[in-house]
Amino acid sequence: MDDTNALIEQRRIKLAALRAKGIDPFMNKFTPDSGCGTARERFERGELPEGTPITVAGRMTAHRDMGKSQFVDVKDVTGRLQIYAQKQALGDELYDVFKHLDLGDFIGARGTLFRTKTGEPSVKLESFTILAKALRPPPEKWHGLEDTEIRYRQRYLDLMANDDVRQTFLLRSAVVKEIRAFFHDRGFVEVETPMMQAIPGGAAAQPFKTHHNALGCEFYLRVALELYLKRLLVGGIDRVFEIGRNFRNEGLSRRHNPEFTMLEAYQAFGDYETMMELVESLVKRVAQNVLGTLVIQHKNSHGEVSREIDLRTWRRVTYRDLVREKAGADWFTVTPAERRRRAIDDLKLGGDIAAGYEDFEVTGAVFEKLVEPTLIQPTFVTHLPRQLVPLAKLSPDDPETVEVFECCINGQEIAPAYTEQNDPVAQRQALEHQAGGEQQKLDEDFLVALEHGMPPAGGLGIGIDRLCMMLLGQESIRDVILFPQLKPKNH
RNA sequence: GGGUUGGUAGCUCAGCGGUAGAGCAGCGGCCUUUUAAGCCGUUGGUCCAGGGUUCAAAUCCCUGCCAACCCA
């Protein structure tokens, strides 16, 4: 990456040559009066007539040299615009400078709009300014940048070379913007709570640990937002949400990045059904306003539609019914030993079921491995076993289950939501007996907060990265995170 | 953590025991409406790193590093 080669050497020589001519190819400022793509669109729509003077700026991404004239493509975030430079118009000296610009250089261009004989909207160049000289060559123009490692480590190259990648991240930003607008419209207050926590609560996950020098104590990076947002419910912020980074010190995969973006929202005087309406409305609004459709198509590398997700209908089904669909109608009537045997022998889950697994975990493995991946269309899975969810309230109609749902789309859990536990005594017991192995330290301050009284509330979490994967048709979480975690490389 | 695949020019990739290759990019030339422009010429390499086998290794073997995918 930092080794020099002939191409870089050549560009440095060109830089020196420009300076020798009294040209500083790194400008402080240049103000275009239009975006490149914007100008192109407005010209196509007839809003800017032929001959309109225009000033644009962007990166030079292609050039077609015709001898005494030259076409170059200039690109900014709004799109591409062709510039037509003629020796006659610029004069010999300036035309020579223009001809020796490199792909990747930023230029500002002034001229008039016209249409070439092939119909391409273009700017007839009258003058130009070099805004930033690129000292390294850009990736190849036709194939783009394919090397996944360079794509992730040097995302800027990926963004400049691959239009679809840039589009994905622009859309991700639009998704997040729309989510914020949705919550603000419903009267939610956006807050920021600590990422560095003395006790990392709200989820059973391995935390990252850090040390605060001045305070002389250990902190953990948060694994969830939950416990601080609930403190705010206690404090009287009845509708509250946060979008922020969580950190989990666990494995990396197509669906897991150590830091990921979570949205959590809490609504006082709501419950899990309130949250069901909310998540459905939210996802529909985001899809409609960002993508313009409620039917999401995922495409494979050949551009064929490989999956279609219909956000118009949302199924509601209980956890038990789904497990019975996969594992047999009598699954819950046989003995725990028989369930374990069937899971291992009949359902081939031997590798997924640890010897120490309790009965509910055996069923949990069936759900996670065999049911969840099949839930492509929007599905609210309700009535989960209470052992799985220590922070939720029991279902009045079936106290073995809790008032929660997991919203699954695209074969992944996208949003869990609960009727939140607000009984401090029951909450303490549940945390003390928390299932799932890792006993987390009790957050006494949180329990004290509950003892001051938390209104009944519905709570919701949405994994923003996974939501984006679903909406934007990306198979890997790394393709919706600008700078995914990679091992540092030594040069 | 285990398995599979990959790492060759700036980029995209061939080559898979016998002199290191192509396209694009670059450089020089021709061309004033091209758009993956075209034509002629040309530069460019620690073949990921380190060991080993061999008369000979980018190629076969081992170890390591990095990445992607699958599994845990």
Coordinates of C-alpha atoms (C1' of nucleotides) in Angstrom, one line a residue:
Chain A
M1 CA 0.0 0.0 0.0
D2 CA 2.8 2.4 0.8
D3 CA 5.3 1.0 -1.6
T4 CA 6.1 3.2 -4.5
N5 CA 5.9 2.1 -8.1
A6 CA 6.4 3.6 -11.5
L7 CA 2.9 4.9 -11.7
I8 CA 3.2 6.8 -8.5
E9 CA 6.6 8.1 -9.5
Q10 CA 5.2 9.3 -12.8
R11 CA 2.4 11.2 -11.0
R12 CA 4.8 12.8 -8.7
I13 CA 6.9 14.0 -11.6
K14 CA 3.7 15.5 -13.2
L15 CA 3.0 17.2 -9.9
A16 CA 6.4 18.8 -9.9
A17 CA 6.0 19.8 -13.5
L18 CA 2.7 21.6 -12.7
R19 CA 4.4 23.4 -9.8
A20 CA 7.2 24.4 -12.1
K21 CA 4.6 26.0 -14.3
G22 CA 3.3 28.0 -11.3
I23 CA 0.2 25.8 -10.9
D24 CA -0.8 24.6 -7.5
P25 CA -2.9 21.5 -8.1
F26 CA -4.3 21.5 -4.6
M27 CA -6.9 24.2 -4.3
N28 CA -8.4 25.5 -1.0
K29 CA -11.8 26.1 -2.5
F30 CA -13.8 25.9 -5.7
T31 CA -17.5 26.4 -5.9
P32 CA -19.4 24.6 -8.6
D33 CA -22.9 25.9 -9.4
S34 CA -24.3 22.4 -10.0
G35 CA -23.6 18.8 -9.3
C36 CA -22.4 16.8 -12.3
G37 CA -25.2 14.3 -12.2
T38 CA -27.7 17.0 -11.3
A39 CA -26.7 19.1 -14.3
R40 CA -27.0 16.1 -16.6
E41 CA -30.5 15.3 -15.4
R42 CA -31.7 18.9 -15.6
F43 CA -30.3 19.1 -19.1
E44 CA -32.0 15.9 -20.1
R45 CA -35.3 17.3 -18.7
G46 CA -34.9 20.5 -20.6
E47 CA -34.6 22.6 -17.5
L48 CA -31.2 23.8 -18.6
P49 CA -31.2 24.6 -22.3
E50 CA -28.3 24.0 -24.7
G51 CA -25.7 26.8 -24.2
T52 CA -26.3 27.3 -20.5
P53 CA -23.1 28.4 -18.8
I54 CA -22.2 25.9 -16.0
T55 CA -19.5 25.2 -13.4
V56 CA -19.0 21.7 -12.1
A57 CA -16.3 19.9 -10.1
G58 CA -15.5 16.3 -9.6
R59 CA -13.1 13.4 -10.0
M60 CA -11.9 12.6 -13.5
T61 CA -12.9 8.9 -14.1
A62 CA -12.3 8.4 -17.8
H63 CA -10.8 10.1 -20.8
R64 CA -11.1 9.6 -24.5
D65 CA -8.3 11.4 -26.3
M66 CA -9.1 12.4 -29.9
G67 CA -5.9 14.3 -30.5
K68 CA -6.8 17.9 -30.7
S69 CA -9.9 17.3 -28.6
Q70 CA -10.7 15.2 -25.7
F71 CA -13.6 13.8 -23.8
V72 CA -13.4 13.2 -20.0
D73 CA -15.9 12.0 -17.5
V74 CA -16.1 13.9 -14.3
K75 CA -17.9 12.4 -11.4
D76 CA -19.3 13.7 -8.0
V77 CA -21.8 12.2 -5.6
T78 CA -24.7 13.2 -7.8
G79 CA -23.4 11.4 -10.9
R80 CA -21.3 11.7 -14.0
L81 CA -21.0 14.4 -16.6
Q82 CA -18.9 14.4 -19.8
I83 CA -16.6 17.3 -20.4
Y84 CA -15.4 18.1 -24.0
A85 CA -12.1 19.9 -24.2
Q86 CA -10.9 21.4 -27.5
K87 CA -7.4 22.6 -28.2
Q88 CA -8.8 25.5 -30.2
A89 CA -10.9 26.7 -27.2
L90 CA -8.3 26.3 -24.5
G91 CA -5.2 27.3 -26.3
D92 CA -2.1 25.2 -26.8
E93 CA -0.6 25.6 -23.4
L94 CA -3.7 24.9 -21.3
Y95 CA -4.8 22.1 -23.6
D96 CA -1.4 20.5 -23.0
V97 CA -1.9 20.7 -19.2
F98 CA -5.4 19.3 -19.6
K99 CA -4.2 16.4 -21.7
H100 CA -1.7 15.4 -19.0
L101 CA -4.3 15.2 -16.2
D102 CA -4.5 11.8 -14.7
L103 CA -7.5 9.6 -13.9
G104 CA -8.4 10.3 -10.4
D105 CA -7.6 14.0 -10.4
F106 CA -10.2 16.4 -9.1
I107 CA -10.9 19.2 -11.5
G108 CA -13.3 22.2 -11.6
A109 CA -14.6 23.0 -15.1
R110 CA -16.4 26.0 -16.6
G111 CA -18.1 25.9 -19.9
T112 CA -21.5 25.6 -21.6
L113 CA -23.9 22.7 -21.8
F114 CA -24.4 21.0 -25.2
R115 CA -25.3 17.7 -26.6
T116 CA -22.9 15.7 -28.7
K117 CA -23.9 14.1 -31.9
T118 CA -24.3 10.8 -30.1
G119 CA -26.7 12.5 -27.7
E120 CA -24.5 12.7 -24.6
P121 CA -25.1 15.8 -22.4
S122 CA -21.7 17.5 -22.2
V123 CA -19.9 20.6 -21.1
K124 CA -17.9 22.4 -23.8
L125 CA -14.9 23.4 -21.7
E126 CA -13.8 27.0 -21.5
S127 CA -11.5 26.9 -18.5
F128 CA -10.6 24.5 -15.8
T129 CA -8.8 24.3 -12.5
I130 CA -6.9 21.4 -11.0
L131 CA -8.4 21.0 -7.5
A132 CA -6.5 18.0 -6.2
K133 CA -4.0 15.8 -8.0
A134 CA -4.2 12.1 -7.3
L135 CA -0.8 10.6 -6.7
R136 CA -2.0 7.1 -7.0
P137 CA -3.9 5.4 -9.8
P138 CA -7.5 4.5 -9.3
P139 CA -8.8 0.9 -9.7
E140 CA -9.6 -0.4 -13.1
K141 CA -12.4 1.3 -14.9
W142 CA -14.4 -1.6 -16.3
H143 CA -14.2 -4.4 -13.8
G144 CA -14.1 -2.0 -10.8
L145 CA -12.4 -3.2 -7.7
E146 CA -13.0 -6.9 -6.9
D147 CA -10.5 -7.8 -4.3
T148 CA -12.6 -8.1 -1.1
E149 CA -9.7 -7.3 1.1
I150 CA -8.9 -4.0 -0.6
R151 CA -12.6 -3.2 -0.9
Y152 CA -13.0 -3.4 2.9
R153 CA -9.6 -2.1 4.0
Q154 CA -9.6 0.8 1.5
R155 CA -13.3 1.4 1.2
Y156 CA -12.8 4.7 -0.5
L157 CA -11.5 2.8 -3.5
D158 CA -14.5 0.6 -3.5
L159 CA -16.8 3.6 -3.3
M160 CA -15.0 5.4 -6.2
A161 CA -14.8 2.3 -8.4
N162 CA -18.1 0.5 -7.7
D163 CA -21.3 2.5 -8.2
D164 CA -23.5 -0.1 -6.7
V165 CA -21.5 -0.1 -3.5
R166 CA -21.7 3.7 -3.3
Q167 CA -25.5 3.4 -3.9
T168 CA -25.9 0.9 -1.1
F169 CA -24.3 3.2 1.4
L170 CA -26.2 6.3 0.2
L171 CA -29.4 4.2 0.7
R172 CA -28.3 3.1 4.1
S173 CA -28.0 6.7 5.1
A174 CA -31.5 7.4 3.7
V175 CA -32.9 4.4 5.6
V176 CA -31.5 5.8 8.9
K177 CA -32.8 9.2 8.1
E178 CA -36.2 7.9 7.5
I179 CA -36.2 5.8 10.7
R180 CA -35.3 9.0 12.7
A181 CA -38.1 10.9 11.0
F182 CA -40.6 8.1 11.8
F183 CA -39.8 8.2 15.5
H184 CA -39.7 12.0 15.7
D185 CA -43.1 12.1 14.0
R186 CA -44.5 9.8 16.7
G187 CA -43.2 12.0 19.5
F188 CA -40.2 9.9 20.4
V189 CA -37.2 11.7 22.0
E190 CA -33.8 10.7 20.6
V191 CA -31.1 10.3 23.3
E192 CA -27.5 9.2 23.7
T193 CA -26.6 6.9 26.6
P194 CA -23.2 5.7 27.8
M195 CA -21.2 3.4 25.6
M196 CA -18.7 2.9 28.4
Q197 CA -20.4 1.1 31.2
A198 CA -19.2 -0.3 34.5
I199 CA -21.6 -3.3 34.1
P200 CA -22.5 -4.3 30.6
G201 CA -26.2 -5.2 30.8
G202 CA -29.2 -5.7 28.6
A203 CA -28.0 -8.8 26.8
A204 CA -26.1 -12.0 27.4
A205 CA -23.0 -11.2 25.3
Q206 CA -19.3 -11.0 25.8
P207 CA -18.2 -7.4 26.2
F208 CA -15.0 -5.6 25.3
K209 CA -13.1 -4.3 28.2
T210 CA -11.2 -1.1 28.6
H211 CA -9.5 0.9 31.3
H212 CA -10.1 4.5 32.4
N213 CA -6.8 6.0 33.6
A214 CA -8.1 9.0 35.5
L215 CA -10.9 7.1 37.3
G216 CA -8.6 4.1 37.7
C217 CA -11.2 1.5 36.9
E218 CA -12.4 -0.9 34.3
F219 CA -15.2 -0.1 31.8
Y220 CA -16.9 -2.3 29.3
L221 CA -18.2 -1.2 25.9
R222 CA -22.0 -1.6 25.9
V223 CA -23.5 -4.8 24.5
A224 CA -27.1 -3.2 24.5
L225 CA -28.8 0.1 25.0
E226 CA -31.7 -1.3 27.1
L227 CA -30.9 -0.6 30.7
Y228 CA -30.2 3.1 30.3
L229 CA -33.2 3.7 28.1
K230 CA -35.4 2.2 30.7
R231 CA -33.9 4.5 33.3
L232 CA -35.2 7.3 31.1
L233 CA -38.7 5.8 31.2
V234 CA -38.4 5.9 35.0
G235 CA -37.3 9.5 34.6
G236 CA -40.4 10.4 32.7
I237 CA -39.3 10.4 29.1
D238 CA -42.2 8.4 27.9
R239 CA -41.2 7.8 24.3
V240 CA -37.5 7.4 23.9
F241 CA -35.2 6.0 21.3
E242 CA -31.5 5.7 20.5
I243 CA -29.6 4.6 17.4
G244 CA -26.1 3.6 18.3
R245 CA -23.2 1.2 18.2
N246 CA -23.2 -1.9 20.3
F247 CA -20.0 -4.0 20.8
R248 CA -19.9 -7.7 21.2
N249 CA -16.6 -9.5 21.7
E250 CA -17.7 -12.6 19.8
G251 CA -17.1 -14.3 16.4
L252 CA -17.3 -12.6 13.0
S253 CA -19.4 -13.9 10.2
R254 CA -21.6 -12.9 7.3
R255 CA -24.1 -11.7 9.9
H256 CA -21.9 -10.6 12.7
N257 CA -19.6 -7.6 13.1
P258 CA -18.1 -6.9 16.5
E259 CA -19.5 -3.4 16.4
F260 CA -23.0 -3.0 15.0
T261 CA -25.7 -0.5 14.9
M262 CA -28.8 -1.0 17.1
L263 CA -31.9 1.0 17.4
E264 CA -33.9 0.6 20.6
A265 CA -37.2 2.4 21.4
Y266 CA -39.4 2.4 24.4
Q267 CA -42.9 3.6 24.6
A268 CA -44.6 4.0 28.0
F269 CA -48.1 2.8 28.3
G270 CA -47.6 0.5 25.3
D271 CA -46.9 -3.2 25.1
Y272 CA -45.5 -5.7 22.6
E273 CA -48.6 -5.4 20.4
T274 CA -48.0 -1.6 20.3
M275 CA -44.5 -2.5 19.2
M276 CA -45.8 -4.9 16.5
E277 CA -47.8 -2.1 14.9
L278 CA -44.8 0.2 15.3
V279 CA -42.2 -2.0 13.6
E280 CA -44.6 -2.9 10.8
S281 CA -45.4 0.7 10.1
L282 CA -41.8 1.7 10.4
V283 CA -40.4 -0.9 8.0
K284 CA -43.2 -0.2 5.5
R285 CA -42.6 3.5 5.6
V286 CA -38.8 3.1 5.2
A287 CA -39.2 0.7 2.3
Q288 CA -41.8 2.9 0.6
N289 CA -40.0 6.2 1.0
V290 CA -36.5 5.0 0.4
L291 CA -37.0 2.2 -2.2
G292 CA -40.4 3.2 -3.5
T293 CA -41.8 -0.2 -3.1
L294 CA -43.0 -2.8 -0.5
V295 CA -41.8 -5.7 -2.5
I296 CA -38.0 -6.1 -2.1
Q297 CA -36.1 -8.0 -4.7
H298 CA -32.7 -9.5 -4.0
K299 CA -30.6 -10.3 -7.0
N300 CA -27.7 -12.7 -7.4
S301 CA -24.4 -11.9 -9.1
H302 CA -26.0 -12.6 -12.5
G303 CA -28.6 -10.0 -11.8
E304 CA -31.4 -12.6 -11.5
V305 CA -34.0 -12.1 -8.8
S306 CA -33.1 -14.7 -6.2
R307 CA -35.5 -13.7 -3.4
E308 CA -38.5 -11.6 -3.1
I309 CA -39.7 -10.2 0.2
D310 CA -43.3 -8.9 0.4
L311 CA -43.6 -6.3 3.1
R312 CA -47.4 -5.9 2.5
T313 CA -48.4 -8.8 4.7
W314 CA -47.0 -9.6 8.1
R315 CA -47.7 -13.0 9.6
R316 CA -48.3 -13.5 13.3
V317 CA -47.6 -17.0 14.7
T318 CA -46.5 -18.4 18.0
Y319 CA -43.1 -19.9 18.7
R320 CA -44.7 -23.2 19.6
D321 CA -46.7 -23.5 16.4
L322 CA -43.6 -22.8 14.3
V323 CA -41.5 -25.4 16.1
R324 CA -44.4 -27.9 15.7
E325 CA -44.4 -27.2 11.9
K326 CA -40.8 -28.3 11.7
A327 CA -40.4 -30.8 14.5
G328 CA -43.8 -32.5 14.7
A329 CA -47.2 -31.8 16.1
D330 CA -46.4 -33.8 19.3
W331 CA -43.1 -32.1 20.0
F332 CA -44.3 -30.5 23.2
T333 CA -46.1 -33.5 24.5
V334 CA -43.2 -36.0 24.5
T335 CA -40.7 -36.1 27.3
P336 CA -37.6 -33.8 27.4
A337 CA -35.4 -36.8 26.8
E338 CA -37.4 -37.8 23.7
R339 CA -37.2 -34.2 22.4
R340 CA -33.4 -34.2 22.8
R341 CA -33.2 -37.6 21.0
R342 CA -35.4 -36.4 18.1
A343 CA -33.4 -33.1 17.8
I344 CA -30.1 -35.0 17.5
D345 CA -31.2 -38.1 15.6
D346 CA -34.2 -37.0 13.5
L347 CA -33.4 -33.3 13.0
K348 CA -29.6 -33.8 12.7
L349 CA -28.9 -31.1 15.2
G350 CA -26.3 -33.1 17.1
G351 CA -23.6 -30.4 16.5
D352 CA -25.8 -27.7 17.8
I353 CA -27.0 -29.2 21.0
A354 CA -24.5 -29.1 23.8
A355 CA -24.6 -31.8 26.5
G356 CA -25.5 -29.3 29.2
Y357 CA -28.4 -27.8 27.2
E358 CA -31.7 -27.5 29.1
D359 CA -34.9 -28.6 27.5
F360 CA -35.9 -25.1 26.4
E361 CA -32.5 -24.7 24.8
V362 CA -33.0 -27.9 22.8
T363 CA -36.2 -26.4 21.4
G364 CA -34.4 -23.1 21.0
A365 CA -31.8 -24.8 18.8
V366 CA -34.7 -26.3 16.6
F367 CA -36.1 -22.8 16.3
E368 CA -32.8 -21.0 15.6
K369 CA -31.4 -23.6 13.1
L370 CA -34.5 -24.9 11.4
V371 CA -37.2 -22.3 11.7
E372 CA -35.6 -18.9 11.7
P373 CA -33.7 -19.4 8.4
T374 CA -37.0 -20.2 6.6
L375 CA -38.8 -17.1 7.8
I376 CA -38.1 -15.0 4.7
Q377 CA -41.4 -13.1 4.6
P378 CA -42.2 -10.7 7.5
T379 CA -43.2 -12.8 10.5
F380 CA -43.9 -11.9 14.1
V381 CA -43.0 -14.9 16.3
T382 CA -44.8 -14.5 19.6
H383 CA -45.1 -16.3 22.9
L384 CA -41.5 -17.3 23.4
P385 CA -40.6 -19.4 26.4
R386 CA -40.0 -17.3 29.4
Q387 CA -36.6 -18.7 30.1
L388 CA -35.3 -17.2 26.9
V389 CA -36.3 -13.6 27.8
P390 CA -35.6 -12.4 31.3
L391 CA -36.5 -8.8 30.7
A392 CA -40.1 -9.3 29.6
K393 CA -43.5 -9.8 31.2
L394 CA -45.3 -13.1 31.3
S395 CA -48.2 -13.7 29.0
P396 CA -51.4 -13.6 31.1
D397 CA -52.9 -16.3 28.9
D398 CA -49.9 -18.6 29.1
P399 CA -47.5 -17.9 31.9
E400 CA -44.9 -20.3 30.5
T401 CA -44.4 -17.7 27.8
V402 CA -43.6 -14.0 27.7
E403 CA -45.2 -11.1 25.9
V404 CA -42.6 -10.7 23.3
F405 CA -42.1 -11.1 19.6
E406 CA -39.2 -11.7 17.4
C407 CA -39.7 -10.1 14.0
C408 CA -38.0 -12.3 11.4
I409 CA -37.5 -11.3 7.8
N410 CA -35.0 -12.5 5.3
G411 CA -34.3 -15.6 7.4
Q412 CA -32.9 -13.5 10.2
E413 CA -34.1 -12.0 13.4
I414 CA -34.4 -8.3 12.7
A415 CA -36.3 -6.9 15.6
P416 CA -37.1 -8.3 19.1
A417 CA -39.7 -6.5 21.2
Y418 CA -41.2 -7.0 24.6
T419 CA -43.8 -5.9 27.0
E420 CA -41.1 -4.7 29.4
Q421 CA -40.8 -6.1 32.9
N422 CA -41.5 -3.3 35.3
D423 CA -41.9 -5.3 38.5
P424 CA -38.6 -4.8 40.3
V425 CA -38.9 -7.9 42.4
A426 CA -39.7 -10.2 39.5
Q427 CA -37.0 -8.4 37.5
R428 CA -34.3 -9.1 40.1
Q429 CA -35.3 -12.8 40.3
A430 CA -35.2 -13.1 36.5
L431 CA -31.8 -11.5 36.3
E432 CA -30.4 -13.6 39.1
H433 CA -31.6 -16.8 37.4
Q434 CA -30.8 -15.6 33.9
A435 CA -30.6 -18.4 31.4
G436 CA -27.9 -18.9 28.9
G437 CA -24.8 -19.7 30.9
E438 CA -22.9 -16.4 31.4
Q439 CA -24.0 -15.0 34.7
Q440 CA -23.8 -11.2 34.3
K441 CA -23.1 -9.0 37.2
L442 CA -26.3 -7.4 38.5
D443 CA -26.8 -3.8 37.6
E444 CA -28.0 -2.7 41.1
D445 CA -28.5 0.9 40.0
F446 CA -30.9 -0.3 37.3
L447 CA -32.9 -2.3 39.8
V448 CA -33.0 0.7 42.1
A449 CA -34.4 2.7 39.2
L450 CA -37.1 0.1 38.7
E451 CA -37.9 0.3 42.4
H452 CA -38.7 3.9 41.9
G453 CA -41.4 2.8 39.4
M454 CA -41.2 2.3 35.7
P455 CA -44.4 2.8 33.7
P456 CA -45.7 -0.3 31.8
A457 CA -44.0 0.0 28.4
G458 CA -43.4 -1.7 25.1
G459 CA -39.7 -1.9 24.0
L460 CA -38.2 -2.6 20.6
G461 CA -34.8 -3.3 19.2
I462 CA -33.9 -3.3 15.6
G463 CA -30.6 -4.4 14.2
I464 CA -30.0 -1.6 11.7
D465 CA -27.3 -3.5 9.8
R466 CA -29.5 -6.5 9.3
L467 CA -32.5 -4.3 8.4
C468 CA -30.3 -2.8 5.7
M469 CA -29.2 -6.2 4.5
M470 CA -32.8 -7.1 4.0
L471 CA -33.9 -3.8 2.4
L472 CA -30.8 -3.4 0.2
G473 CA -30.4 -7.0 -0.8
Q474 CA -26.9 -7.5 0.6
E475 CA -25.8 -11.0 1.7
S476 CA -23.1 -9.9 4.0
I477 CA -23.2 -7.5 6.9
R478 CA -19.8 -6.3 5.7
D479 CA -21.5 -4.9 2.6
V480 CA -23.7 -2.6 4.7
I481 CA -20.9 -1.5 7.1
L482 CA -18.5 1.0 5.6
F483 CA -15.5 -0.1 7.5
P484 CA -16.1 -3.7 8.7
Q485 CA -13.7 -5.2 11.3
L486 CA -10.6 -6.8 9.8
K487 CA -7.4 -7.9 11.3
P488 CA -4.8 -5.2 11.2
K489 CA -2.3 -5.8 8.5
N490 CA 1.4 -5.4 9.1
H491 CA 3.3 -4.0 6.2
Chain B
rG1 C1' -11.6 -22.9 16.8
rG2 C1' -12.2 -26.6 12.2
rG3 C1' -12.8 -27.2 6.8
rU4 C1' -12.7 -25.2 1.6
rU5 C1' -11.0 -21.6 -1.8
rG6 C1' -7.9 -17.7 -3.0
rG7 C1' -3.2 -14.2 -2.8
rU8 C1' 1.0 -13.4 -10.0
rA9 C1' 2.1 -5.8 -13.0
rG10 C1' -1.5 0.0 -10.2
rC11 C1' -6.5 -2.8 -11.3
rU12 C1' -9.1 -7.4 -13.6
rC13 C1' -7.2 -12.1 -14.5
rA14 C1' -4.5 -16.3 -17.4
rG15 C1' -0.3 -19.5 -16.6
rC16 C1' 0.0 -24.8 -12.5
rG17 C1' 7.5 -28.3 -13.1
rG18 C1' 11.4 -25.9 -18.2
rU19 C1' 13.0 -17.9 -20.3
rA20 C1' 6.9 -14.1 -16.3
rG21 C1' 1.7 -13.4 -19.8
rA22 C1' -3.0 -10.7 -21.6
rG23 C1' -6.7 -6.7 -21.1
rC24 C1' -7.3 -2.0 -18.8
rA25 C1' -4.3 1.8 -16.6
rG26 C1' 0.7 4.2 -17.7
rC27 C1' 4.4 6.3 -21.3
rG28 C1' 5.4 7.9 -26.8
rG29 C1' 2.9 8.7 -31.5
rC30 C1' -1.8 9.4 -35.0
rC31 C1' -6.8 11.2 -34.8
rU32 C1' -11.5 17.9 -33.2
rU33 C1' -18.3 14.6 -31.4
rU34 C1' -16.0 10.0 -28.3
rU35 C1' -18.2 7.0 -24.3
rA36 C1' -15.1 -0.2 -22.2
rA37 C1' -13.3 5.1 -28.3
rG38 C1' -9.9 3.3 -32.2
rC39 C1' -4.9 2.4 -34.5
rC40 C1' 0.8 1.9 -34.0
rG41 C1' 4.7 1.4 -30.6
rU42 C1' 6.3 0.7 -25.5
rU43 C1' 7.5 0.6 -19.9
rG44 C1' 6.2 -2.1 -15.8
rG45 C1' 7.0 -8.1 -11.4
rU46 C1' 10.2 -9.8 -3.9
rC47 C1' 4.5 -14.6 -8.7
rC48 C1' 1.9 -13.0 -0.1
rA49 C1' 6.3 -14.6 3.4
rG50 C1' 9.7 -18.4 5.0
rG51 C1' 11.5 -23.3 4.6
rG52 C1' 11.7 -28.0 1.7
rU53 C1' 11.7 -31.5 -2.8
rU54 C1' 14.0 -31.1 -7.7
rC55 C1' 19.1 -30.4 -12.6
rA56 C1' 15.1 -26.7 -12.6
rA57 C1' 9.5 -24.1 -8.5
rA58 C1' 4.7 -18.8 -9.7
rU59 C1' 3.6 -24.1 -10.4
rC60 C1' 4.8 -29.8 -6.0
rC61 C1' 5.2 -30.3 -0.3
rC62 C1' 5.4 -28.0 4.8
rU63 C1' 4.8 -23.7 8.1
rG64 C1' 3.1 -18.9 8.7
rC65 C1' 0.3 -14.3 7.3
rC66 C1' -4.2 -12.1 5.1
rA67 C1' -9.0 -12.6 2.9
rA68 C1' -13.7 -14.8 1.3
rC69 C1' -17.1 -18.8 2.0
rC70 C1' -19.0 -23.0 4.9
rC71 C1' -19.2 -25.2 9.8
rA72 C1' -18.6 -24.5 15.3

